[in-house]
Amino acid sequence: MDLTNYRGRFAPSPTGLLHIGSLATALASWLDAKASNGVWIVRIEDIDTTRAQPDASEGILNQLARFGLISDEKVIFQSNRIPVYQQYLNSLQEKGVIYTCGCSRKKIQNYYEELGEIIFPHQEIVYPGFCRRNPPNHQTPGALRIKIPDNTIVNQQWLNKEVGDFILQRADGVFSYQLAVVIDDHYQNITHVVRGADLATNTPRQIWLQQVLEFHTPTYRHIPLVLDPTGNKLSKQNKAEPLWPQTTEAILGNLARIAEHLGLNLPLDQPKTISSWLHYAVKAWRDQKRLGIPTG
Ligand code: GLU
């Protein structure tokens, strides 16, 4: 592949400011793009208005700038692209691959629990297809799901996973992350996605949707999550500290910590400015890591 065509992205949801874990994803995606002479784009994934925090988008862009990570193209906001998502949803509806579902998460969870399976709070559950088999009556408001033929297994590198009919639009009208991310990765011609291992279970769903919409599939890499001392994922939900270092020294300290987490070997005597640190890190990433980040 001609790596000058590399197009990568960092796509934060503005549910809060970046913490060390989300910044690790930003840096890994930036390094992989730069080490491949590629383009790196920031996209703000703010379609879920029930979760977006006021000012978080601006705050995230300021944080990234502080760390020297600047989008090579105009930052796009998903909240400005609702009509596009609607158009694709209509086209899928015309293909007859969508149905309405009135099931709550609780109902699906209970079904699995009765089978003796434990479901974790943010786990993507494979939908057992109740409303596909027994459609709710037309009056019931519901989410829209895509129909995946039974026992479909999507294979991509380490992924080999049953997908299950997943949601494209929620009952409250919000388009799903899966739909919007697939449309935008295609719209922005993304060739490489580098993101956290917590999103790896979404990848087969996204690949499936790309196939239905006849989009290309980017190369995916998932980086290991930064964990807190008790072994839990750092997240905005569990109040991970936002990164807002005041001094260059503190920023370099954060960058060094992330480099270590990503398994990047840098010389002990690291550069003293952010731009030269990034310059060395790109070189190191090119030699040691490019397209070869450990998978989660
Ligand atoms: N917006 C998603 C998040 O912040 C990430 C999207 C992606 O990288 O695919 O969790």
Tab-separated table of C-alpha atoms and ligand atoms in Angstrom:
chain	number	residue	atom	x	y	z
A	1	MET	CA	0.000	0.000	0.000
A	2	ASP	CA	1.123	3.533	-0.731
A	3	LEU	CA	1.406	4.949	2.746
A	4	THR	CA	1.243	8.529	1.513
A	5	ASN	CA	-2.495	7.823	1.166
A	6	TYR	CA	-2.753	7.027	4.842
A	7	ARG	CA	-5.657	8.851	6.479
A	8	GLY	CA	-6.170	8.389	10.185
A	9	ARG	CA	-8.434	10.028	12.705
A	10	PHE	CA	-9.139	10.634	16.365
A	11	ALA	CA	-12.858	10.790	17.074
A	12	PRO	CA	-13.621	11.794	20.662
A	13	SER	CA	-17.138	12.069	22.055
A	14	PRO	CA	-17.372	15.328	24.003
A	15	THR	CA	-18.727	13.755	27.169
A	16	GLY	CA	-15.904	15.360	29.145
A	17	LEU	CA	-12.285	16.428	28.772
A	18	LEU	CA	-9.531	14.002	27.750
A	19	HIS	CA	-7.802	11.954	30.437
A	20	ILE	CA	-4.514	10.090	30.115
A	21	GLY	CA	-6.299	7.100	28.478
A	22	SER	CA	-8.060	9.110	25.776
A	23	LEU	CA	-4.925	11.121	25.158
A	24	ALA	CA	-3.027	7.841	24.655
A	25	THR	CA	-5.466	6.997	21.850
A	26	ALA	CA	-5.074	10.457	20.351
A	27	LEU	CA	-1.275	10.193	20.443
A	28	ALA	CA	-1.164	6.630	19.057
A	29	SER	CA	-3.424	7.548	16.131
A	30	TRP	CA	-1.423	10.725	15.477
A	31	LEU	CA	1.940	8.889	15.634
A	32	ASP	CA	0.764	6.125	13.336
A	33	ALA	CA	-0.478	8.683	10.781
A	34	LYS	CA	2.684	10.810	10.957
A	35	ALA	CA	5.010	7.794	10.859
A	36	SER	CA	3.242	6.840	7.620
A	37	ASN	CA	3.472	10.369	6.160
A	38	GLY	CA	-0.277	10.444	6.446
A	39	VAL	CA	-3.051	12.831	7.299
A	40	TRP	CA	-4.549	12.939	10.797
A	41	ILE	CA	-8.032	14.305	11.355
A	42	VAL	CA	-10.009	15.136	14.474
A	43	ARG	CA	-13.727	14.475	14.342
A	44	ILE	CA	-16.018	15.422	17.213
A	45	GLU	CA	-18.619	12.695	17.754
A	46	ASP	CA	-21.332	14.753	19.362
A	47	ILE	CA	-24.508	13.152	18.021
A	48	ASP	CA	-25.587	11.817	21.401
A	49	THR	CA	-26.930	15.066	22.778
A	50	THR	CA	-27.979	13.327	26.006
A	51	ARG	CA	-24.290	12.697	26.845
A	52	ALA	CA	-22.455	15.685	25.345
A	53	GLN	CA	-21.134	18.208	27.891
A	54	PRO	CA	-21.254	21.923	27.094
A	55	ASP	CA	-17.802	23.279	26.170
A	56	ALA	CA	-16.202	19.814	26.102
A	57	SER	CA	-15.550	19.942	22.330
A	58	GLU	CA	-13.673	23.188	22.584
A	59	GLY	CA	-11.889	21.949	25.702
A	60	ILE	CA	-10.740	18.754	23.938
A	61	LEU	CA	-9.417	20.692	20.929
A	62	ASN	CA	-7.526	22.990	23.311
A	63	GLN	CA	-6.092	20.015	25.179
A	64	LEU	CA	-4.941	18.405	21.925
A	65	ALA	CA	-3.338	21.675	20.810
A	66	ARG	CA	-1.465	21.884	24.114
A	67	PHE	CA	0.041	18.482	23.355
A	68	GLY	CA	0.938	19.568	19.818
A	69	LEU	CA	-1.733	17.421	18.149
A	70	ILE	CA	-3.507	19.506	15.504
A	71	SER	CA	-5.986	18.215	12.945
A	72	ASP	CA	-4.630	18.404	9.400
A	73	GLU	CA	-8.108	19.164	8.061
A	74	LYS	CA	-11.088	21.121	9.287
A	75	VAL	CA	-12.568	19.461	12.374
A	76	ILE	CA	-16.002	18.074	11.606
A	77	PHE	CA	-18.843	17.793	14.113
A	78	GLN	CA	-21.316	14.947	13.763
A	79	SER	CA	-24.119	17.156	15.057
A	80	ASN	CA	-23.901	19.014	11.720
A	81	ARG	CA	-24.359	15.837	9.696
A	82	ILE	CA	-27.755	14.562	10.869
A	83	PRO	CA	-29.382	14.832	7.390
A	84	VAL	CA	-26.614	12.631	5.948
A	85	TYR	CA	-27.197	9.907	8.543
A	86	GLN	CA	-30.921	10.127	7.832
A	87	GLN	CA	-30.290	9.641	4.106
A	88	TYR	CA	-28.250	6.489	4.660
A	89	LEU	CA	-30.823	5.197	7.113
A	90	ASN	CA	-33.512	5.746	4.458
A	91	SER	CA	-31.426	3.858	1.907
A	92	LEU	CA	-31.056	0.930	4.315
A	93	GLN	CA	-34.780	1.050	4.957
A	94	GLU	CA	-35.368	0.810	1.201
A	95	LYS	CA	-33.129	-2.246	1.094
A	96	GLY	CA	-35.484	-3.837	3.649
A	97	VAL	CA	-32.735	-4.566	6.193
A	98	ILE	CA	-34.142	-2.526	9.088
A	99	TYR	CA	-36.853	-3.246	11.630
A	100	THR	CA	-38.354	-1.572	14.679
A	101	CYS	CA	-37.505	-2.942	18.104
A	102	GLY	CA	-39.292	-2.095	21.338
A	103	CYS	CA	-37.004	-4.104	23.671
A	104	SER	CA	-35.295	-2.379	26.574
A	105	ARG	CA	-31.686	-3.198	27.428
A	106	LYS	CA	-33.007	-4.582	30.701
A	107	LYS	CA	-35.204	-7.103	28.873
A	108	ILE	CA	-32.253	-8.309	26.769
A	109	GLN	CA	-30.019	-8.422	29.834
A	110	ASN	CA	-32.594	-10.498	31.751
A	111	TYR	CA	-32.759	-12.956	28.886
A	112	TYR	CA	-28.986	-13.539	29.065
A	113	GLU	CA	-28.962	-13.614	32.858
A	114	GLU	CA	-31.591	-16.342	32.812
A	115	LEU	CA	-29.199	-18.281	30.594
A	116	GLY	CA	-26.561	-17.780	33.281
A	117	GLU	CA	-24.466	-15.222	31.381
A	118	ILE	CA	-23.091	-12.122	33.093
A	119	ILE	CA	-23.517	-8.842	31.210
A	120	PHE	CA	-21.200	-5.960	32.114
A	121	PRO	CA	-22.544	-2.377	32.251
A	122	HIS	CA	-21.190	-1.096	28.927
A	123	GLN	CA	-20.976	-4.417	27.138
A	124	GLU	CA	-22.330	-4.575	23.581
A	125	ILE	CA	-24.916	-7.342	23.768
A	126	VAL	CA	-25.725	-9.580	20.811
A	127	TYR	CA	-29.460	-8.924	20.347
A	128	PRO	CA	-31.422	-12.199	20.459
A	129	GLY	CA	-33.822	-11.005	17.705
A	130	PHE	CA	-37.129	-10.928	19.630
A	131	CYS	CA	-38.704	-8.105	17.596
A	132	ARG	CA	-37.379	-9.484	14.333
A	133	ARG	CA	-39.408	-12.647	14.966
A	134	ASN	CA	-42.397	-10.937	16.650
A	135	PRO	CA	-42.653	-7.364	15.336
A	136	PRO	CA	-44.149	-4.904	17.857
A	137	ASN	CA	-47.381	-3.230	16.768
A	138	HIS	CA	-46.955	-0.084	14.706
A	139	GLN	CA	-47.939	2.290	17.499
A	140	THR	CA	-45.007	1.250	19.697
A	141	PRO	CA	-42.133	3.730	19.382
A	142	GLY	CA	-38.894	1.863	19.103
A	143	ALA	CA	-35.298	1.792	18.043
A	144	LEU	CA	-34.330	0.805	14.505
A	145	ARG	CA	-32.100	-2.234	14.164
A	146	ILE	CA	-30.255	-3.659	11.184
A	147	LYS	CA	-31.061	-7.270	10.320
A	148	ILE	CA	-27.976	-9.451	10.305
A	149	PRO	CA	-28.494	-12.950	8.924
A	150	ASP	CA	-28.387	-15.522	11.735
A	151	ASN	CA	-24.996	-16.852	12.758
A	152	THR	CA	-23.128	-14.213	10.770
A	153	ILE	CA	-19.526	-14.179	11.812
A	154	VAL	CA	-17.410	-11.220	10.779
A	155	ASN	CA	-13.726	-11.941	10.548
A	156	GLN	CA	-11.045	-9.312	10.701
A	157	GLN	CA	-7.617	-10.187	12.016
A	158	TRP	CA	-8.056	-11.165	15.667
A	159	LEU	CA	-11.790	-10.570	15.559
A	160	ASN	CA	-14.118	-13.414	14.988
A	161	LYS	CA	-17.399	-12.501	16.418
A	162	GLU	CA	-21.088	-12.941	16.169
A	163	VAL	CA	-22.580	-9.552	15.444
A	164	GLY	CA	-26.299	-9.634	16.284
A	165	ASP	CA	-28.860	-7.122	14.988
A	166	PHE	CA	-27.606	-3.794	16.309
A	167	ILE	CA	-29.215	-0.382	16.689
A	168	LEU	CA	-28.908	2.293	13.983
A	169	GLN	CA	-31.293	4.784	15.533
A	170	ARG	CA	-32.461	4.869	19.129
A	171	ALA	CA	-36.092	5.201	20.171
A	172	ASP	CA	-35.422	8.860	21.098
A	173	GLY	CA	-34.307	9.544	17.509
A	174	VAL	CA	-30.547	9.738	18.200
A	175	PHE	CA	-28.496	7.989	15.493
A	176	SER	CA	-26.226	5.299	16.852
A	177	TYR	CA	-22.472	5.584	17.156
A	178	GLN	CA	-22.131	2.568	14.805
A	179	LEU	CA	-24.070	4.223	11.989
A	180	ALA	CA	-22.471	7.653	12.288
A	181	VAL	CA	-18.892	6.358	12.661
A	182	VAL	CA	-19.157	4.112	9.596
A	183	ILE	CA	-20.636	6.886	7.447
A	184	ASP	CA	-18.013	9.395	8.561
A	185	ASP	CA	-15.018	7.068	8.239
A	186	HIS	CA	-16.195	6.523	4.674
A	187	TYR	CA	-16.932	10.229	4.031
A	188	GLN	CA	-13.466	11.185	5.258
A	189	ASN	CA	-11.770	8.329	3.385
A	190	ILE	CA	-10.204	6.955	6.544
A	191	THR	CA	-7.736	4.183	5.734
A	192	HIS	CA	-6.507	3.394	9.271
A	193	VAL	CA	-8.359	3.453	12.568
A	194	VAL	CA	-6.254	3.366	15.736
A	195	ARG	CA	-8.415	3.393	18.875
A	196	GLY	CA	-8.818	1.902	22.337
A	197	ALA	CA	-9.288	-1.809	22.926
A	198	ASP	CA	-12.654	-1.062	24.559
A	199	LEU	CA	-14.017	-0.388	21.062
A	200	ALA	CA	-12.762	-3.658	19.559
A	201	THR	CA	-16.121	-5.391	19.991
A	202	ASN	CA	-17.691	-2.700	17.807
A	203	THR	CA	-15.352	-3.350	14.919
A	204	PRO	CA	-17.149	-6.410	13.471
A	205	ARG	CA	-20.439	-4.482	13.566
A	206	GLN	CA	-18.854	-1.621	11.692
A	207	ILE	CA	-17.290	-3.941	9.136
A	208	TRP	CA	-20.666	-5.538	8.554
A	209	LEU	CA	-22.318	-2.166	7.999
A	210	GLN	CA	-19.530	-1.169	5.605
A	211	GLN	CA	-20.263	-4.291	3.608
A	212	VAL	CA	-24.012	-3.559	3.443
A	213	LEU	CA	-23.349	0.044	2.390
A	214	GLU	CA	-20.601	-1.055	-0.028
A	215	PHE	CA	-17.933	1.034	1.714
A	216	HIS	CA	-14.264	0.113	1.978
A	217	THR	CA	-13.053	-1.283	5.318
A	218	PRO	CA	-10.158	0.567	6.947
A	219	THR	CA	-7.349	-1.234	8.754
A	220	TYR	CA	-8.118	-1.367	12.475
A	221	ARG	CA	-5.706	-1.340	15.404
A	222	HIS	CA	-6.772	-1.333	19.039
A	223	ILE	CA	-4.378	-0.075	21.667
A	224	PRO	CA	-4.319	-1.432	25.229
A	225	LEU	CA	-6.344	0.597	27.710
A	226	VAL	CA	-4.749	2.656	30.438
A	227	LEU	CA	-6.077	1.180	33.688
A	228	ASP	CA	-6.441	2.749	37.111
A	229	PRO	CA	-4.575	1.208	40.078
A	230	THR	CA	-7.523	-1.117	40.752
A	231	GLY	CA	-7.371	-2.474	37.199
A	232	ASN	CA	-10.452	-0.651	35.872
A	233	LYS	CA	-10.578	1.235	32.612
A	234	LEU	CA	-10.066	4.971	33.044
A	235	SER	CA	-13.194	6.662	31.858
A	236	LYS	CA	-15.100	9.875	32.120
A	237	GLN	CA	-17.868	7.881	33.822
A	238	ASN	CA	-15.574	6.875	36.652
A	239	LYS	CA	-14.252	10.400	36.935
A	240	ALA	CA	-10.763	10.006	35.495
A	241	GLU	CA	-8.832	13.252	35.980
A	242	PRO	CA	-8.876	15.503	32.900
A	243	LEU	CA	-5.394	16.375	31.676
A	244	TRP	CA	-4.679	20.033	31.918
A	245	PRO	CA	-0.956	20.342	32.547
A	246	GLN	CA	0.325	23.854	33.127
A	247	THR	CA	3.976	23.498	32.180
A	248	THR	CA	5.953	22.069	29.280
A	249	GLU	CA	7.665	19.799	31.765
A	250	ALA	CA	4.329	18.378	32.905
A	251	ILE	CA	3.184	17.890	29.293
A	252	LEU	CA	6.432	16.069	28.481
A	253	GLY	CA	5.884	13.949	31.595
A	254	ASN	CA	2.414	12.937	30.340
A	255	LEU	CA	3.765	12.190	26.867
A	256	ALA	CA	6.544	10.022	28.314
A	257	ARG	CA	4.034	8.113	30.446
A	258	ILE	CA	1.876	7.435	27.380
A	259	ALA	CA	4.891	6.391	25.300
A	260	GLU	CA	5.799	3.891	27.998
A	261	HIS	CA	2.227	2.596	28.096
A	262	LEU	CA	2.280	2.139	24.317
A	263	GLY	CA	5.562	0.257	24.586
A	264	LEU	CA	7.484	2.869	22.626
A	265	ASN	CA	11.194	2.929	23.419
A	266	LEU	CA	12.563	6.447	23.474
A	267	PRO	CA	16.126	7.460	24.395
A	268	LEU	CA	16.515	8.089	28.124
A	269	ASP	CA	17.607	11.621	27.432
A	270	GLN	CA	14.338	12.839	25.925
A	271	PRO	CA	14.003	16.197	24.103
A	272	LYS	CA	12.950	19.189	26.159
A	273	THR	CA	10.410	20.769	23.838
A	274	ILE	CA	7.062	19.296	22.838
A	275	SER	CA	7.651	19.599	19.099
A	276	SER	CA	11.045	17.909	19.266
A	277	TRP	CA	9.657	15.194	21.556
A	278	LEU	CA	6.915	14.506	18.986
A	279	HIS	CA	9.479	14.514	16.196
A	280	TYR	CA	11.551	11.824	17.981
A	281	ALA	CA	8.468	9.852	18.872
A	282	VAL	CA	7.361	9.734	15.215
A	283	LYS	CA	10.756	8.382	14.249
A	284	ALA	CA	10.648	5.783	17.010
A	285	TRP	CA	7.086	4.801	16.070
A	286	ARG	CA	8.149	4.377	12.448
A	287	ASP	CA	10.989	2.063	13.452
A	288	GLN	CA	9.267	0.144	16.192
A	289	LYS	CA	5.520	0.317	15.975
A	290	ARG	CA	3.945	1.337	12.746
A	291	LEU	CA	0.989	-0.887	11.920
A	292	GLY	CA	2.185	-3.227	14.591
A	293	ILE	CA	0.713	-1.923	17.803
A	294	PRO	CA	-0.190	-4.698	20.234
A	295	THR	CA	-3.857	-5.512	19.875
A	296	GLY	CA	-6.289	-5.419	22.738
B	1	GLU	N1	-16.392	8.514	19.727
B	1	GLU	C1	-15.927	7.273	20.264
B	1	GLU	C2	-15.521	7.439	21.716
B	1	GLU	O1	-15.160	8.539	22.125
B	1	GLU	C3	-14.731	6.714	19.536
B	1	GLU	C4	-14.977	6.468	18.117
B	1	GLU	C5	-13.956	5.592	17.400
B	1	GLU	O2	-12.754	5.776	17.595
B	1	GLU	O3	-14.398	4.767	16.628
B	1	GLU	O4	-15.542	6.467	22.441
